[in-house]
Short mmCIF file of N, CA and C and ligand atoms in Angstrom, two decimals:
data_model
loop_
_atom_site.label_atom_id
_atom_site.label_comp_id
_atom_site.label_asym_id
_atom_site.label_seq_id
_atom_site.Cartn_x
_atom_site.Cartn_y
_atom_site.Cartn_z
N MET J 115 0.32 -19.53 -14.13
CA MET J 115 -0.24 -19.04 -13.43
C MET J 115 0.12 -17.66 -13.03
N ALA J 116 -1.07 -16.68 -13.39
CA ALA J 116 -0.56 -15.06 -12.62
C ALA J 116 -0.41 -15.25 -11.35
N HIS J 117 0.92 -14.34 -11.34
CA HIS J 117 1.39 -14.10 -9.76
C HIS J 117 0.17 -13.75 -9.17
N ARG J 118 -0.09 -13.50 -7.76
CA ARG J 118 -1.04 -13.08 -7.01
C ARG J 118 -0.28 -12.33 -6.52
N ILE J 119 -0.89 -10.94 -6.25
CA ILE J 119 0.04 -9.34 -5.09
C ILE J 119 -1.43 -9.37 -4.39
N PHE J 120 -1.23 -8.49 -3.16
CA PHE J 120 -1.84 -8.27 -2.52
C PHE J 120 -2.05 -6.45 -2.73
N VAL J 121 -2.80 -5.89 -2.82
CA VAL J 121 -2.65 -4.76 -2.54
C VAL J 121 -3.61 -4.34 -1.24
N LEU J 122 -2.89 -3.85 -0.08
CA LEU J 122 -3.38 -3.76 1.01
C LEU J 122 -3.37 -1.59 1.53
N ASN J 123 -4.60 -1.73 1.75
CA ASN J 123 -4.97 -0.30 2.46
C ASN J 123 -4.96 -0.07 3.75
N GLY J 124 -4.08 1.29 5.23
CA GLY J 124 -4.63 0.70 5.72
C GLY J 124 -5.85 2.12 6.21
N PRO J 125 -5.36 2.46 7.82
CA PRO J 125 -6.80 3.32 8.13
C PRO J 125 -7.34 4.54 7.26
N ASN J 126 -8.03 4.77 7.27
CA ASN J 126 -8.77 6.12 6.39
C ASN J 126 -8.65 6.26 4.98
N LEU J 127 -7.86 4.89 4.39
CA LEU J 127 -8.65 4.93 3.49
C LEU J 127 -9.71 4.79 2.58
N ASN J 128 -10.57 4.00 3.19
CA ASN J 128 -11.94 4.20 2.95
C ASN J 128 -12.69 4.91 2.02
N LEU J 129 -12.14 5.80 3.41
CA LEU J 129 -12.76 7.42 2.87
C LEU J 129 -12.30 8.83 1.57
N LEU J 130 -11.57 8.12 1.11
CA LEU J 130 -10.41 8.76 -0.15
C LEU J 130 -12.37 8.79 -1.11
N GLY J 131 -11.64 9.95 -1.22
CA GLY J 131 -13.14 10.59 -2.50
C GLY J 131 -13.47 12.27 -1.61
N THR J 132 -13.49 12.03 0.03
CA THR J 132 -14.26 13.00 0.57
C THR J 132 -13.04 13.76 1.90
N ARG J 133 -12.23 12.62 1.97
CA ARG J 133 -11.30 12.60 2.30
C ARG J 133 -10.36 14.17 2.31
N GLU J 134 -10.07 14.60 2.82
CA GLU J 134 -9.56 16.23 2.08
C GLU J 134 -8.52 15.58 0.72
N PRO J 135 -9.98 16.37 0.16
CA PRO J 135 -9.53 15.72 -1.23
C PRO J 135 -8.26 16.75 -1.73
N SER J 136 -7.74 17.96 -1.53
CA SER J 136 -6.68 18.52 -1.70
C SER J 136 -5.93 18.43 -1.48
N VAL J 137 -5.59 16.81 -0.57
CA VAL J 137 -4.16 16.44 -0.08
C VAL J 137 -4.23 14.90 -0.97
N TYR J 138 -5.33 14.18 -0.86
CA TYR J 138 -5.43 12.73 -0.95
C TYR J 138 -6.33 12.65 -2.54
N GLY J 139 -6.59 13.84 -3.12
CA GLY J 139 -7.39 13.83 -4.61
C GLY J 139 -8.77 13.46 -4.51
N ALA J 140 -9.62 13.49 -5.46
CA ALA J 140 -11.00 13.55 -5.92
C ALA J 140 -11.66 11.41 -6.08
N LYS J 141 -10.23 11.03 -6.15
CA LYS J 141 -10.60 9.05 -6.96
C LYS J 141 -11.12 8.19 -5.21
N THR J 142 -12.05 7.83 -5.95
CA THR J 142 -12.33 6.93 -4.33
C THR J 142 -11.31 5.89 -4.60
N LEU J 143 -11.24 4.81 -3.30
CA LEU J 143 -10.73 3.87 -3.17
C LEU J 143 -11.12 2.80 -4.18
N ALA J 144 -12.49 2.58 -4.40
CA ALA J 144 -13.03 1.82 -5.54
C ALA J 144 -12.73 2.20 -6.99
N ASP J 145 -12.35 3.56 -7.36
CA ASP J 145 -11.17 4.27 -8.76
C ASP J 145 -10.41 3.45 -8.26
N ILE J 146 -9.11 3.70 -7.52
CA ILE J 146 -8.12 3.05 -7.31
C ILE J 146 -8.18 1.55 -7.97
N GLU J 147 -8.95 0.52 -6.58
CA GLU J 147 -8.78 -0.76 -7.45
C GLU J 147 -9.42 -0.95 -8.28
N ALA J 148 -10.52 -0.04 -8.68
CA ALA J 148 -9.91 -0.53 -10.70
C ALA J 148 -9.30 -0.45 -11.69
N SER J 149 -8.15 0.77 -11.04
CA SER J 149 -7.14 0.77 -11.83
C SER J 149 -6.18 -0.52 -11.49
N CYS J 150 -6.52 -0.78 -10.62
CA CYS J 150 -5.21 -1.69 -9.65
C CYS J 150 -5.76 -3.09 -10.95
N HIS J 151 -7.18 -3.18 -10.94
CA HIS J 151 -7.46 -4.58 -11.42
C HIS J 151 -7.00 -4.71 -12.69
N GLU J 152 -7.34 -2.74 -13.59
CA GLU J 152 -7.22 -2.75 -15.36
C GLU J 152 -5.61 -3.40 -15.33
N ALA J 153 -4.76 -2.60 -14.54
CA ALA J 153 -3.23 -2.92 -15.07
C ALA J 153 -2.77 -4.44 -14.43
N ALA J 154 -3.50 -4.87 -13.58
CA ALA J 154 -3.27 -6.30 -13.27
C ALA J 154 -3.21 -6.78 -14.42
N LYS J 155 -4.64 -6.87 -15.26
CA LYS J 155 -4.94 -7.67 -16.29
C LYS J 155 -3.69 -7.48 -17.91
N ARG J 156 -3.92 -5.72 -17.72
CA ARG J 156 -3.06 -5.72 -18.71
C ARG J 156 -1.08 -6.70 -17.98
N LEU J 157 -0.53 -6.79 -17.14
CA LEU J 157 0.55 -6.68 -16.55
C LEU J 157 0.46 -8.47 -15.97
N GLY J 158 -0.64 -9.30 -16.33
CA GLY J 158 -1.14 -10.66 -16.23
C GLY J 158 -0.93 -11.28 -14.90
N LEU J 159 -0.94 -10.22 -14.16
CA LEU J 159 -1.73 -10.22 -12.59
C LEU J 159 -2.13 -10.96 -12.27
N ALA J 160 -2.48 -10.99 -10.74
CA ALA J 160 -3.66 -11.54 -10.38
C ALA J 160 -3.85 -10.80 -8.76
N VAL J 161 -4.75 -9.25 -8.81
CA VAL J 161 -4.56 -8.68 -7.53
C VAL J 161 -5.55 -9.22 -6.46
N ALA J 162 -5.35 -8.63 -5.31
CA ALA J 162 -6.37 -9.04 -4.01
C ALA J 162 -6.25 -7.39 -3.64
N PHE J 163 -7.97 -7.11 -3.71
CA PHE J 163 -7.11 -5.29 -3.30
C PHE J 163 -8.36 -5.26 -1.80
N ARG J 164 -7.68 -4.87 -0.68
CA ARG J 164 -7.77 -4.89 0.58
C ARG J 164 -7.83 -3.54 1.48
N GLN J 165 -8.92 -3.09 2.30
CA GLN J 165 -8.83 -2.02 3.37
C GLN J 165 -8.72 -2.49 4.58
N SER J 166 -8.51 -1.76 5.65
CA SER J 166 -8.46 -1.41 7.28
C SER J 166 -7.56 -0.84 7.98
N ASN J 167 -8.91 -0.58 8.70
CA ASN J 167 -9.04 0.53 10.08
C ASN J 167 -7.79 0.12 11.16
N GLN J 168 -7.66 -1.43 11.06
CA GLN J 168 -7.88 -2.54 11.78
C GLN J 168 -5.51 -2.11 12.18
N GLU J 169 -5.10 -2.19 12.75
CA GLU J 169 -3.78 -2.72 12.69
C GLU J 169 -3.04 -4.26 12.50
N GLY J 170 -3.72 -4.82 13.40
CA GLY J 170 -3.64 -6.22 13.54
C GLY J 170 -4.08 -7.19 12.11
N VAL J 171 -5.39 -6.35 11.56
CA VAL J 171 -5.69 -7.05 10.97
C VAL J 171 -5.01 -7.12 9.02
N LEU J 172 -4.11 -5.80 9.76
CA LEU J 172 -3.37 -5.65 8.32
C LEU J 172 -1.91 -6.48 8.51
N VAL J 173 -1.93 -6.70 9.85
CA VAL J 173 -0.67 -7.76 9.99
C VAL J 173 -1.00 -9.10 9.98
N ASP J 174 -1.94 -9.69 9.59
CA ASP J 174 -2.49 -10.71 9.67
C ASP J 174 -2.88 -11.10 8.04
N TRP J 175 -3.13 -10.38 7.24
CA TRP J 175 -2.91 -10.01 6.23
C TRP J 175 -1.62 -10.15 5.22
N ILE J 176 -0.26 -9.67 5.95
CA ILE J 176 1.26 -9.81 5.72
C ILE J 176 1.71 -10.70 5.64
N GLN J 177 0.89 -11.50 6.93
CA GLN J 177 1.62 -12.61 7.16
C GLN J 177 1.39 -14.17 5.99
N GLU J 178 -0.38 -14.13 5.99
CA GLU J 178 -0.87 -14.14 4.79
C GLU J 178 -0.84 -14.32 3.27
N ALA J 179 -0.14 -13.01 2.83
CA ALA J 179 0.69 -12.84 1.66
C ALA J 179 2.21 -14.11 1.85
N GLY J 180 2.67 -13.66 2.85
CA GLY J 180 4.01 -14.49 2.81
C GLY J 180 3.64 -15.74 2.30
N ARG J 181 2.30 -16.72 2.68
CA ARG J 181 2.26 -17.88 2.25
C ARG J 181 1.96 -17.80 1.19
N ASP J 182 0.62 -16.83 0.55
CA ASP J 182 0.02 -17.01 -0.57
C ASP J 182 -0.10 -16.04 -1.34
N ALA J 183 0.88 -14.97 -1.47
CA ALA J 183 0.93 -14.02 -2.42
C ALA J 183 2.91 -13.97 -2.95
N ALA J 184 2.92 -13.49 -4.47
CA ALA J 184 4.39 -13.06 -4.69
C ALA J 184 4.73 -11.84 -4.56
N GLY J 185 3.68 -10.76 -4.01
CA GLY J 185 4.35 -9.32 -3.55
C GLY J 185 3.27 -8.52 -2.31
N ILE J 186 3.95 -7.54 -2.34
CA ILE J 186 2.51 -6.55 -1.79
C ILE J 186 2.78 -5.36 -2.27
N VAL J 187 1.67 -4.65 -1.76
CA VAL J 187 1.58 -3.12 -2.22
C VAL J 187 0.11 -2.20 -1.54
N ILE J 188 1.84 -1.42 -0.49
CA ILE J 188 1.02 -1.61 0.70
C ILE J 188 1.54 0.20 0.60
N ASN J 189 0.06 0.62 0.68
CA ASN J 189 -0.59 2.01 2.13
C ASN J 189 -0.21 1.92 3.25
N PRO J 190 0.18 2.29 3.98
CA PRO J 190 -0.19 1.59 5.24
C PRO J 190 -1.16 2.64 6.47
N GLY J 191 -1.45 3.88 5.64
CA GLY J 191 -1.54 5.24 5.56
C GLY J 191 -0.79 5.48 7.06
N ALA J 192 -2.02 5.68 7.93
CA ALA J 192 -0.88 7.09 9.53
C ALA J 192 0.07 5.74 10.27
N TYR J 193 -0.55 4.47 10.76
CA TYR J 193 0.46 3.16 10.72
C TYR J 193 1.98 3.43 9.59
N THR J 194 1.90 3.84 8.79
CA THR J 194 3.40 3.77 8.48
C THR J 194 4.37 4.63 9.09
N HIS J 195 3.76 5.58 9.77
CA HIS J 195 4.94 6.56 10.36
C HIS J 195 4.34 5.98 12.53
N THR J 196 3.80 5.11 12.71
CA THR J 196 3.91 4.50 13.72
C THR J 196 3.76 2.99 14.38
N SER J 197 4.16 2.17 13.28
CA SER J 197 3.65 0.29 13.65
C SER J 197 4.77 -0.09 13.27
N VAL J 198 6.08 -1.08 14.49
CA VAL J 198 6.66 -1.54 14.41
C VAL J 198 6.20 -2.80 13.99
N ALA J 199 4.62 -3.20 14.47
CA ALA J 199 4.17 -5.08 13.94
C ALA J 199 4.32 -4.53 12.36
N LEU J 200 3.66 -4.08 11.76
CA LEU J 200 3.43 -3.74 10.23
C LEU J 200 5.01 -3.53 9.76
N ARG J 201 6.32 -3.44 10.61
CA ARG J 201 7.49 -3.20 9.85
C ARG J 201 7.61 -4.87 9.95
N ASP J 202 7.54 -5.51 11.32
CA ASP J 202 8.64 -6.50 11.11
C ASP J 202 7.58 -7.67 10.80
N ALA J 203 6.00 -7.36 10.18
CA ALA J 203 5.28 -8.36 9.47
C ALA J 203 5.94 -8.46 7.83
N ILE J 204 6.18 -7.34 8.07
CA ILE J 204 6.34 -7.38 6.23
C ILE J 204 8.37 -7.88 6.39
N ALA J 205 8.99 -7.52 7.03
CA ALA J 205 10.21 -8.19 7.66
C ALA J 205 10.25 -9.89 7.84
N ALA J 206 9.24 -10.48 7.76
CA ALA J 206 9.28 -11.59 7.87
C ALA J 206 8.31 -12.36 7.11
N GLY J 207 7.14 -11.63 6.69
CA GLY J 207 6.97 -12.46 5.34
C GLY J 207 8.16 -12.35 4.03
N GLY J 208 9.23 -11.96 3.86
CA GLY J 208 10.04 -12.26 3.12
C GLY J 208 10.06 -12.16 1.15
N LYS J 209 8.30 -11.46 1.38
CA LYS J 209 7.88 -11.22 -0.54
C LYS J 209 8.62 -9.81 -0.59
N PRO J 210 8.64 -9.46 -1.92
CA PRO J 210 9.06 -7.89 -1.91
C PRO J 210 7.80 -6.47 -1.31
N VAL J 211 8.06 -6.09 -0.79
CA VAL J 211 6.89 -5.16 -0.73
C VAL J 211 6.99 -3.72 -1.54
N ILE J 212 6.17 -3.02 -2.29
CA ILE J 212 6.36 -1.52 -2.36
C ILE J 212 5.49 -0.36 -2.12
N GLU J 213 6.41 0.41 -0.86
CA GLU J 213 5.16 1.45 -0.54
C GLU J 213 4.67 2.02 -0.93
N VAL J 214 3.37 2.12 -0.78
CA VAL J 214 2.69 3.63 -2.01
C VAL J 214 1.92 4.82 -0.85
N HIS J 215 2.42 6.19 -0.40
CA HIS J 215 1.72 7.26 -0.38
C HIS J 215 1.16 8.02 -1.78
N LEU J 216 -0.19 8.33 -1.29
CA LEU J 216 -0.58 9.14 -2.63
C LEU J 216 -0.79 10.52 -2.70
N SER J 217 0.02 11.16 -1.32
CA SER J 217 0.87 12.36 -1.45
C SER J 217 2.15 12.06 -1.32
N ASN J 218 3.16 13.42 -0.87
CA ASN J 218 4.24 13.66 -1.02
C ASN J 218 4.75 13.29 0.34
N ILE J 219 4.60 13.16 1.13
CA ILE J 219 4.72 12.60 2.79
C ILE J 219 6.18 13.58 2.97
N TYR J 220 6.87 13.62 2.03
CA TYR J 220 8.13 14.55 3.09
C TYR J 220 8.41 16.26 2.47
N ALA J 221 6.81 16.46 2.50
CA ALA J 221 6.15 17.60 1.74
C ALA J 221 5.43 18.19 2.85
N ARG J 222 4.88 17.07 4.03
CA ARG J 222 4.13 17.41 4.52
C ARG J 222 4.44 17.63 6.30
N GLU J 223 3.73 17.38 7.16
CA GLU J 223 4.25 17.79 8.76
C GLU J 223 5.63 16.86 9.05
N PRO J 224 6.60 17.06 9.44
CA PRO J 224 7.98 16.37 9.97
C PRO J 224 7.22 14.89 10.40
N PHE J 225 6.38 14.92 11.86
CA PHE J 225 5.97 13.47 11.40
C PHE J 225 5.26 12.27 11.12
N ARG J 226 5.46 13.00 9.98
CA ARG J 226 4.74 12.20 7.98
C ARG J 226 6.22 11.35 8.01
N HIS J 227 7.44 12.33 7.84
CA HIS J 227 8.75 12.15 7.16
C HIS J 227 9.11 10.60 7.56
N HIS J 228 9.12 9.94 8.56
CA HIS J 228 9.49 8.84 9.20
C HIS J 228 8.91 7.74 8.59
N SER J 229 9.19 6.84 8.32
CA SER J 229 8.33 5.64 8.21
C SER J 229 9.17 4.25 8.01
N TYR J 230 8.49 3.76 9.37
CA TYR J 230 8.92 2.40 9.93
C TYR J 230 8.85 1.32 8.56
N VAL J 231 8.12 1.73 7.97
CA VAL J 231 7.63 0.41 6.50
C VAL J 231 9.05 1.03 5.93
N SER J 232 9.43 1.55 5.06
CA SER J 232 10.08 2.30 4.29
C SER J 232 11.76 1.25 4.22
N PRO J 233 12.44 1.19 5.35
CA PRO J 233 13.44 0.00 5.64
C PRO J 233 13.16 -1.17 5.42
N VAL J 234 12.39 -1.82 5.14
CA VAL J 234 12.10 -2.97 4.63
C VAL J 234 10.63 -2.75 3.42
N ALA J 235 11.36 -2.08 2.82
CA ALA J 235 10.28 -1.99 1.78
C ALA J 235 11.19 -2.33 0.68
N ALA J 236 10.80 -2.92 -0.87
CA ALA J 236 11.97 -3.13 -1.66
C ALA J 236 11.94 -1.47 -2.22
N GLY J 237 10.60 -1.01 -2.10
CA GLY J 237 11.04 0.38 -3.12
C GLY J 237 9.92 1.54 -2.01
N VAL J 238 9.91 2.50 -2.76
CA VAL J 238 8.22 3.44 -2.15
C VAL J 238 8.55 4.70 -3.06
N ILE J 239 6.90 5.13 -3.18
CA ILE J 239 6.44 5.36 -4.03
C ILE J 239 5.62 6.72 -3.13
N CYS J 240 5.81 8.00 -3.14
CA CYS J 240 4.77 8.55 -3.22
C CYS J 240 5.17 10.02 -3.82
N GLY J 241 3.56 10.39 -3.67
CA GLY J 241 2.92 11.69 -4.02
C GLY J 241 2.50 11.60 -5.32
N LEU J 242 1.77 11.06 -6.02
CA LEU J 242 1.73 10.58 -7.63
C LEU J 242 0.48 10.37 -7.70
N GLY J 243 -0.21 10.56 -6.49
CA GLY J 243 -1.57 10.25 -6.38
C GLY J 243 -2.03 8.66 -6.66
N ALA J 244 -2.74 8.44 -7.14
CA ALA J 244 -3.38 7.17 -7.60
C ALA J 244 -2.88 6.05 -8.59
N THR J 245 -1.67 7.08 -8.90
CA THR J 245 -1.34 6.34 -10.43
C THR J 245 0.36 5.47 -10.01
N GLY J 246 0.63 6.04 -8.12
CA GLY J 246 1.91 4.84 -7.39
C GLY J 246 1.20 4.25 -7.83
N TYR J 247 -0.05 3.65 -7.40
CA TYR J 247 -0.38 2.06 -7.00
C TYR J 247 -0.47 1.48 -8.38
N VAL J 248 -0.63 2.10 -9.70
CA VAL J 248 -0.40 1.34 -10.93
C VAL J 248 1.41 0.97 -11.04
N LEU J 249 2.38 2.56 -10.81
CA LEU J 249 3.37 2.24 -10.87
C LEU J 249 4.16 1.48 -10.00
N ALA J 250 3.31 0.98 -8.85
CA ALA J 250 4.05 -0.26 -8.48
C ALA J 250 3.79 -1.36 -8.69
N LEU J 251 2.79 -1.60 -8.90
CA LEU J 251 1.94 -2.82 -9.79
C LEU J 251 3.24 -3.00 -11.01
N GLU J 252 3.62 -2.71 -11.90
CA GLU J 252 4.91 -2.32 -13.33
C GLU J 252 5.58 -2.42 -12.90
N ALA J 253 6.29 -2.14 -11.42
CA ALA J 253 7.08 -2.70 -10.57
C ALA J 253 7.78 -3.62 -10.50
N LEU J 254 6.76 -4.01 -9.28
CA LEU J 254 6.98 -5.40 -9.04
C LEU J 254 6.41 -6.96 -10.24
N SER J 255 5.54 -6.37 -11.49
CA SER J 255 5.91 -7.31 -12.19
C SER J 255 7.37 -7.46 -13.09
N SER J 256 8.07 -5.83 -13.21
CA SER J 256 9.31 -6.27 -13.61
C SER J 256 10.44 -6.80 -12.77
N MET J 257 10.26 -6.76 -11.52
CA MET J 257 10.85 -7.59 -10.69
C MET J 257 10.79 -8.47 -10.71
N MET J 258 9.84 -9.70 -10.75
CA MET J 258 9.32 -10.87 -11.24
C MET J 258 9.73 -11.21 -12.63
N ALA J 259 9.31 -10.47 -13.27
CA ALA J 259 9.65 -10.82 -14.79
C ALA J 259 11.84 -11.17 -14.50
N ALA J 260 12.28 -10.21 -13.83
CA ALA J 260 13.68 -10.53 -13.65
C ALA J 260 14.56 -11.94 -13.35
C1 LIG F 330 -0.94 8.01 3.89
C2 LIG F 330 0.05 9.47 3.94
C3 LIG F 330 -0.02 8.74 5.35
O1 LIG F 330 0.76 9.94 6.37
C4 LIG F 330 -1.37 9.24 6.29
O2 LIG F 330 -2.02 9.41 7.36
C5 LIG F 330 -2.52 8.52 5.29
C6 LIG F 330 -2.46 8.62 4.01
C7 LIG F 330 -1.08 8.87 1.43
O3 LIG F 330 -1.61 8.19 1.03
O4 LIG F 330 -0.58 10.09 1.73
O5 LIG F 330 -3.77 8.12 6.06
O6 LIG F 330 -0.33 6.98 3.36
#
């Protein structure tokens, strides 16, 4: 059976396409979702793609992934820089997590340079735009094959 991967997106990522396109690019979240499904098909993965502006909803989904998924790709948005709750949920889940950011957070404001998620992530991809999501799925796929 195909490994099930949750691709989770945090606050304001529903606005992609119109939100600061010079920073986040012109692709919408629906475009990114389509790329993820295309990559998943090629890699033999089953992707559940979700977005929420609520921290607690993201925590619930991370817990659900701990029970029902083989791994997580997450772009936590601004919660990256604020959320101990997301960090703790990931640590509790025990499934591999790849943290993705469209922009290069290290080339931006200093408050974006710290991530609560990175220390509990298997890997981090940032600054590569929507391609980062596909690379994260490829990374999880090779981790699962190892
Ligand atoms: C982001 C970077 C965060 O700093 C920001 O708050 C976001 C998007 C990115 O994908 O580049 O909402 O996670």
